[in-house]
């Protein structure tokens, strides 16, 4: 059995090695190249491919893999939004993802960033650097006083809820699917409008679908409380960046922690030092003392990376051996 793993980074290599030692019957080859129209030919002769990339998987890639007789594709991440479901189905691909590699990694990071917003650490850092050690006017807010509106109560949202509760914050939640435990606790509100009206913090933990793109737009911000804080460590296009900029200008939004951006693929996880970066919304947002941008790093922990590598290789092996996997993605 032969698996080709695309886009393998240096930090992933030790985990690939470990998995190979645990699965000596599988021949794993790796490349640092991403899977695209130019590199797809490298997969000829393999039984399956393991991939992670933010750039889209083109229809041609699937067409070519199909022509090589390869139909087993395992993602090392959770999001499948850079794949065309119609093409996947057309060629009969079996795609797995890693839905739970470390919900805590993302939940902990999003809470950390909210705390940074509430305690105004970016402003203090800049003042401190200038030698200004005064307290005022950066009076802060406490997490235990917040009503945190968690949108999306899947694995990540649920860990975030536990952490927020641990800090004594009031939590309300919205999801189309209700988790029975949270239901029992009475955390769910019936509508997003209700969440917007009550929450002093809105944190996003939902996938990107056509139906969720720009869900935080002008209309949504208008329904929120004045001085709301926004946290997004999910997918950039969930927020209309221009609408967020306007809401920050008006003071409707008091601060935002963004681990993801609408157009991040051209900049995040690239070394942009000395490079010309044309992304006006990024520059606008990043210039603000009450906006924290991080380059999609919420997931990036030793536990998460190990699980992403090992779980995806095991899922690919399962697909090859049995034709299915408990991590099969249903594209309905
Ligand atoms: C995902 O797993 O879909 C993520 O967002 C993390 C990715 C940057 C590796």
Short mmCIF file of C-alpha atoms and ligand atoms in Angstrom, two decimals:
data_model
loop_
_atom_site.label_atom_id
_atom_site.label_comp_id
_atom_site.label_asym_id
_atom_site.label_seq_id
_atom_site.Cartn_x
_atom_site.Cartn_y
_atom_site.Cartn_z
CA UNK A 1 0.00 0.00 0.00
CA UNK A 2 1.40 3.39 -1.02
CA UNK A 3 0.33 6.79 0.25
CA UNK A 4 1.64 10.12 -0.99
CA UNK A 5 1.42 12.98 1.52
CA UNK A 6 1.43 16.43 -0.09
CA UNK A 7 2.41 19.73 1.50
CA UNK A 8 4.28 18.17 4.42
CA UNK A 9 5.95 20.84 6.56
CA UNK A 10 9.11 20.38 8.64
CA UNK A 11 7.07 20.29 11.88
CA UNK A 12 4.94 17.45 10.50
CA UNK A 13 7.83 15.20 9.44
CA UNK A 14 8.54 13.62 12.88
CA UNK A 15 4.88 12.59 13.16
CA UNK A 16 4.90 11.05 9.67
CA UNK A 17 8.00 9.07 10.72
CA UNK A 18 6.33 7.92 13.93
CA UNK A 19 3.22 6.80 12.02
CA UNK A 20 5.37 4.89 9.51
CA UNK A 21 7.07 3.06 12.39
CA UNK A 22 3.66 2.16 13.80
CA UNK A 23 2.44 1.04 10.33
CA UNK A 24 5.47 -0.62 8.70
CA UNK A 25 3.31 -2.30 6.03
CA UNK A 26 2.48 1.10 4.49
CA UNK A 27 4.89 2.92 2.22
CA UNK A 28 4.48 6.67 2.82
CA UNK A 29 6.17 9.18 0.57
CA UNK A 30 6.13 12.88 1.32
CA UNK A 31 6.55 16.08 -0.62
CA UNK A 32 6.48 19.69 0.50
CA UNK A 33 4.59 20.61 -2.68
CA UNK A 34 0.88 21.34 -2.53
CA UNK A 35 -1.59 19.35 -4.61
CA UNK A 36 -2.38 21.28 -7.78
CA UNK A 37 -2.57 20.84 -11.54
CA UNK A 38 1.25 20.80 -11.79
CA UNK A 39 1.99 18.38 -8.95
CA UNK A 40 -0.91 15.95 -9.27
CA UNK A 41 1.11 13.68 -11.61
CA UNK A 42 3.37 12.80 -8.64
CA UNK A 43 0.46 10.72 -7.30
CA UNK A 44 0.56 8.19 -10.17
CA UNK A 45 1.07 4.71 -8.78
CA UNK A 46 -0.11 5.57 -5.25
CA UNK A 47 -3.27 4.19 -3.63
CA UNK A 48 -4.22 7.35 -1.82
CA UNK A 49 -3.16 10.91 -1.09
CA UNK A 50 -3.01 12.85 2.16
CA UNK A 51 -3.25 16.60 1.82
CA UNK A 52 -3.48 19.87 3.65
CA UNK A 53 -3.63 23.23 1.97
CA UNK A 54 -5.75 26.34 2.06
CA UNK A 55 -5.53 26.90 -1.66
CA UNK A 56 -8.44 25.33 -3.57
CA UNK A 57 -8.28 21.79 -4.94
CA UNK A 58 -9.10 22.32 -8.62
CA UNK A 59 -11.51 20.22 -10.65
CA UNK A 60 -8.55 19.20 -12.84
CA UNK A 61 -6.79 17.71 -9.82
CA UNK A 62 -9.76 15.41 -9.21
CA UNK A 63 -10.09 14.60 -12.91
CA UNK A 64 -6.40 13.59 -13.05
CA UNK A 65 -6.47 11.59 -9.80
CA UNK A 66 -9.50 9.76 -11.19
CA UNK A 67 -7.60 8.98 -14.40
CA UNK A 68 -4.77 7.48 -12.27
CA UNK A 69 -7.33 5.30 -10.46
CA UNK A 70 -6.90 7.18 -7.16
CA UNK A 71 -10.10 7.93 -5.25
CA UNK A 72 -8.88 8.07 -1.64
CA UNK A 73 -8.15 11.58 -0.40
CA UNK A 74 -7.52 12.34 3.25
CA UNK A 75 -7.32 15.89 4.55
CA UNK A 76 -5.14 16.63 7.55
CA UNK A 77 -7.49 19.42 8.61
CA UNK A 78 -11.17 19.77 9.31
CA UNK A 79 -12.50 22.33 6.79
CA UNK A 80 -13.58 21.02 3.38
CA UNK A 81 -14.54 24.43 2.02
CA UNK A 82 -11.74 24.50 -0.59
CA UNK A 83 -13.15 21.44 -2.38
CA UNK A 84 -16.00 21.37 -4.89
CA UNK A 85 -18.55 18.81 -3.59
CA UNK A 86 -20.03 18.30 -7.09
CA UNK A 87 -16.61 17.28 -8.46
CA UNK A 88 -15.90 14.99 -5.52
CA UNK A 89 -19.20 13.21 -6.11
CA UNK A 90 -18.90 13.19 -9.91
CA UNK A 91 -15.68 11.14 -9.82
CA UNK A 92 -16.68 8.97 -6.86
CA UNK A 93 -13.99 10.19 -4.45
CA UNK A 94 -13.87 9.16 -0.84
CA UNK A 95 -12.68 12.08 1.22
CA UNK A 96 -11.84 12.02 4.91
CA UNK A 97 -10.98 14.90 7.19
CA UNK A 98 -9.82 15.16 10.79
CA UNK A 99 -12.88 16.61 12.47
CA UNK A 100 -11.42 16.45 15.98
CA UNK A 101 -7.66 16.96 16.14
CA UNK A 102 -7.63 19.26 19.14
CA UNK A 103 -10.73 21.33 19.79
CA UNK A 104 -8.93 22.71 22.85
CA UNK A 105 -6.18 24.22 20.68
CA UNK A 106 -8.64 26.49 18.89
CA UNK A 107 -10.94 27.09 21.84
CA UNK A 108 -8.07 28.06 24.17
CA UNK A 109 -6.61 30.42 21.58
CA UNK A 110 -9.91 32.17 20.94
CA UNK A 111 -10.45 32.69 24.68
CA UNK A 112 -6.86 33.96 25.05
CA UNK A 113 -7.44 36.51 22.32
CA UNK A 114 -10.70 37.67 23.87
CA UNK A 115 -8.84 38.16 27.16
CA UNK A 116 -6.21 40.16 25.29
CA UNK A 117 -8.95 42.36 23.86
CA UNK A 118 -10.66 42.83 27.21
CA UNK A 119 -7.37 43.66 28.98
CA UNK A 120 -6.23 45.85 26.04
CA UNK A 121 -2.82 44.19 25.93
CA UNK A 122 -1.94 45.49 22.45
CA UNK A 123 -2.35 49.08 23.66
CA UNK A 124 -0.36 48.42 26.84
CA UNK A 125 2.37 46.72 24.85
CA UNK A 126 2.72 49.72 22.54
CA UNK A 127 2.68 52.15 25.46
CA UNK A 128 5.22 50.05 27.36
CA UNK A 129 7.55 49.97 24.33
CA UNK A 130 7.47 53.78 24.32
CA UNK A 131 8.34 53.86 28.04
CA UNK A 132 4.85 54.99 29.04
CA UNK A 133 3.98 52.93 32.11
CA UNK A 134 0.79 54.76 33.12
CA UNK A 135 -2.47 52.83 33.63
CA UNK A 136 -4.99 55.27 32.17
CA UNK A 137 -6.83 55.49 29.90
CA UNK A 138 -6.72 51.76 29.16
CA UNK A 139 -9.18 50.71 31.81
CA UNK A 140 -10.11 47.09 31.05
CA UNK A 141 -13.08 44.78 31.31
CA UNK A 142 -13.42 41.46 33.11
CA UNK A 143 -14.37 38.21 31.42
CA UNK A 144 -16.58 37.13 34.32
CA UNK A 145 -18.82 40.13 33.56
CA UNK A 146 -19.39 39.19 29.91
CA UNK A 147 -22.27 37.44 28.22
CA UNK A 148 -20.48 35.34 25.65
CA UNK A 149 -22.58 34.41 22.63
CA UNK A 150 -21.12 31.23 21.17
CA UNK A 151 -22.26 30.57 17.60
CA UNK A 152 -21.65 26.91 16.79
CA UNK A 153 -21.67 24.27 19.52
CA UNK A 154 -19.68 21.52 17.83
CA UNK A 155 -16.45 20.19 19.34
CA UNK A 156 -14.63 23.54 19.44
CA UNK A 157 -17.61 25.61 20.55
CA UNK A 158 -18.28 23.21 23.41
CA UNK A 159 -14.72 23.40 24.74
CA UNK A 160 -14.88 27.19 24.47
CA UNK A 161 -18.14 27.16 26.46
CA UNK A 162 -16.51 25.10 29.25
CA UNK A 163 -13.59 27.51 29.44
CA UNK A 164 -15.85 30.56 29.52
CA UNK A 165 -17.96 29.00 32.23
CA UNK A 166 -14.77 28.31 34.21
CA UNK A 167 -14.04 32.03 34.13
CA UNK A 168 -17.49 32.78 35.44
CA UNK A 169 -18.83 34.33 32.24
CA UNK A 170 -22.48 33.94 31.31
CA UNK A 171 -22.72 31.85 28.15
CA UNK A 172 -25.50 31.77 25.59
CA UNK A 173 -25.31 29.66 22.45
CA UNK A 174 -26.82 29.29 19.03
CA UNK A 175 -26.65 26.34 16.68
CA UNK A 176 -29.10 24.73 14.29
CA UNK A 177 -28.18 21.40 15.91
CA UNK A 178 -28.66 21.33 19.66
CA UNK A 179 -26.25 19.42 21.87
CA UNK A 180 -28.38 17.55 24.46
CA UNK A 181 -26.08 18.46 27.38
CA UNK A 182 -26.12 22.16 26.58
CA UNK A 183 -29.85 21.94 25.97
CA UNK A 184 -30.27 20.61 29.52
CA UNK A 185 -28.24 23.55 30.81
CA UNK A 186 -30.57 25.94 28.97
CA UNK A 187 -27.76 27.68 27.13
CA UNK A 188 -29.42 27.86 23.71
CA UNK A 189 -31.23 30.90 22.42
CA UNK A 190 -33.76 30.33 19.63
CA UNK A 191 -32.45 32.80 17.08
CA UNK A 192 -29.28 34.58 16.11
CA UNK A 193 -31.12 37.86 16.59
CA UNK A 194 -31.67 36.96 20.24
CA UNK A 195 -27.99 36.11 20.64
CA UNK A 196 -26.96 39.39 18.98
CA UNK A 197 -29.31 41.34 21.26
CA UNK A 198 -27.94 39.78 24.46
CA UNK A 199 -24.25 39.02 23.90
CA UNK A 200 -21.43 41.35 24.88
CA UNK A 201 -19.07 39.00 23.03
CA UNK A 202 -19.86 37.12 19.82
CA UNK A 203 -17.53 34.22 19.04
CA UNK A 204 -17.77 32.13 15.87
CA UNK A 205 -17.22 28.37 15.86
CA UNK A 206 -19.06 27.30 12.72
CA UNK A 207 -17.94 26.03 9.31
CA UNK A 208 -18.02 28.10 6.14
CA UNK A 209 -20.91 27.22 3.84
CA UNK A 210 -22.50 29.37 1.13
CA UNK A 211 -25.26 29.95 3.72
CA UNK A 212 -22.83 31.19 6.41
CA UNK A 213 -20.64 33.40 4.20
CA UNK A 214 -20.78 37.02 5.50
CA UNK A 215 -23.15 36.02 8.28
CA UNK A 216 -21.62 38.87 10.28
CA UNK A 217 -22.56 41.69 7.92
CA UNK A 218 -23.95 45.19 8.44
CA UNK A 219 -27.41 43.87 9.27
CA UNK A 220 -25.98 41.51 11.90
CA UNK A 221 -23.72 44.16 13.48
CA UNK A 222 -26.68 46.56 13.62
CA UNK A 223 -28.56 44.03 15.77
CA UNK A 224 -25.70 43.68 18.28
CA UNK A 225 -25.19 45.56 21.51
CA UNK A 226 -23.06 48.69 21.39
CA UNK A 227 -19.46 47.90 22.33
CA UNK A 228 -19.65 44.21 21.45
CA UNK A 229 -16.43 42.18 21.05
CA UNK A 230 -16.06 39.83 18.07
CA UNK A 231 -13.90 36.69 17.99
CA UNK A 232 -13.34 34.63 14.84
CA UNK A 233 -10.97 31.66 14.79
CA UNK A 234 -13.11 29.76 12.32
CA UNK A 235 -13.21 31.01 8.72
CA UNK A 236 -12.50 34.53 7.43
CA UNK A 237 -15.41 34.82 5.00
CA UNK A 238 -17.90 34.39 7.84
CA UNK A 239 -17.34 38.12 8.42
CA UNK A 240 -17.83 40.87 5.87
CA UNK A 241 -14.57 42.72 6.56
CA UNK A 242 -15.78 46.08 5.26
CA UNK A 243 -18.88 45.85 7.48
CA UNK A 244 -16.60 45.07 10.44
CA UNK A 245 -14.42 48.08 9.64
CA UNK A 246 -17.54 50.30 9.57
CA UNK A 247 -18.77 48.80 12.85
CA UNK A 248 -15.36 49.47 14.47
CA UNK A 249 -15.45 53.05 13.15
CA UNK A 250 -18.89 53.67 14.63
CA UNK A 251 -17.96 52.07 17.97
CA UNK A 252 -20.67 49.41 17.60
CA UNK A 253 -17.82 46.88 17.81
CA UNK A 254 -15.39 47.62 20.64
CA UNK A 255 -12.76 45.17 19.46
CA UNK A 256 -12.15 42.14 17.30
CA UNK A 257 -9.84 39.14 17.52
CA UNK A 258 -9.38 37.64 14.08
CA UNK A 259 -7.34 34.50 13.56
CA UNK A 260 -8.77 34.21 10.06
CA UNK A 261 -9.36 36.75 7.30
CA UNK A 262 -11.45 36.79 4.16
CA UNK A 263 -8.48 36.79 1.82
CA UNK A 264 -5.90 35.16 4.06
CA UNK A 265 -4.57 32.46 1.74
CA UNK A 266 -2.34 34.92 -0.10
CA UNK A 267 -0.61 36.06 3.11
CA UNK A 268 -0.99 33.71 6.06
CA UNK A 269 1.74 31.12 6.57
CA UNK A 270 3.88 33.03 4.04
CA UNK A 271 6.92 35.11 4.90
CA UNK A 272 5.79 38.56 3.80
CA UNK A 273 8.86 40.39 5.16
CA UNK A 274 9.89 43.02 2.62
CA UNK A 275 7.08 42.05 0.27
CA UNK A 276 4.44 44.35 -1.04
CA UNK A 277 1.14 43.26 0.41
CA UNK A 278 -1.97 44.56 -1.31
CA UNK A 279 -4.73 43.89 1.15
CA UNK A 280 -6.33 47.21 2.23
CA UNK A 281 -8.73 45.62 4.75
CA UNK A 282 -5.81 43.88 6.48
CA UNK A 283 -3.86 47.12 6.79
CA UNK A 284 -6.91 48.99 8.03
CA UNK A 285 -7.77 46.37 10.65
CA UNK A 286 -4.20 45.74 11.72
CA UNK A 287 -3.56 49.46 12.33
CA UNK A 288 -6.20 49.50 15.07
CA UNK A 289 -5.27 49.09 18.73
CA UNK A 290 -8.51 47.20 19.37
CA UNK A 291 -8.05 44.60 16.62
CA UNK A 292 -5.86 41.56 17.10
CA UNK A 293 -4.93 39.65 13.97
CA UNK A 294 -3.11 36.34 14.08
CA UNK A 295 -2.18 34.28 11.02
CA UNK A 296 -4.57 31.32 11.45
CA UNK A 297 -2.46 29.99 14.30
CA UNK A 298 -5.22 28.86 16.67
CA UNK A 299 -4.87 25.25 15.56
CA UNK A 300 -1.07 25.23 15.64
CA UNK A 301 -0.06 23.16 18.68
CA UNK A 302 2.08 20.05 19.03
CA UNK A 303 -0.98 17.93 19.91
CA UNK A 304 -3.04 19.20 16.99
CA UNK A 305 -0.30 18.76 14.40
CA UNK A 306 0.49 15.25 15.60
CA UNK A 307 -3.19 14.27 15.44
CA UNK A 308 -3.70 15.88 12.04
CA UNK A 309 -0.82 13.88 10.57
CA UNK A 310 -1.50 10.55 12.24
CA UNK A 311 -5.31 10.55 12.03
CA UNK A 312 -5.27 11.49 8.33
CA UNK A 313 -2.74 8.78 7.46
CA UNK A 314 -4.78 6.21 9.37
CA UNK A 315 -7.98 7.37 7.65
CA UNK A 316 -6.31 7.06 4.25
CA UNK A 317 -5.09 3.58 5.12
CA UNK A 318 -8.65 2.63 6.19
CA UNK A 319 -10.06 3.94 2.91
CA UNK A 320 -7.53 1.93 0.92
CA UNK A 321 -8.00 -1.24 2.97
CA UNK A 322 -11.73 -1.21 3.62
CA UNK A 323 -13.24 1.37 1.27
CA UNK A 324 -14.47 3.45 4.16
CA UNK A 325 -13.44 5.29 7.32
CA UNK A 326 -15.09 6.74 10.39
CA UNK A 327 -13.79 10.11 9.16
CA UNK A 328 -15.55 9.97 5.79
CA UNK A 329 -16.92 13.38 4.80
CA UNK A 330 -20.53 13.40 3.65
CA UNK A 331 -20.89 16.00 0.90
CA UNK A 332 -24.69 16.47 1.01
C1 LIG B 1 -8.80 23.48 9.74
O1 LIG B 1 -8.48 22.42 10.30
O2 LIG B 1 -9.70 23.49 8.87
C2 LIG B 1 -8.12 24.73 10.10
O3 LIG B 1 -8.69 25.76 10.01
C3 LIG B 1 -6.70 24.66 10.49
C4 LIG B 1 -5.83 24.74 9.29
C5 LIG B 1 -5.17 26.07 9.16
C6 LIG B 1 -4.76 23.69 9.35
#
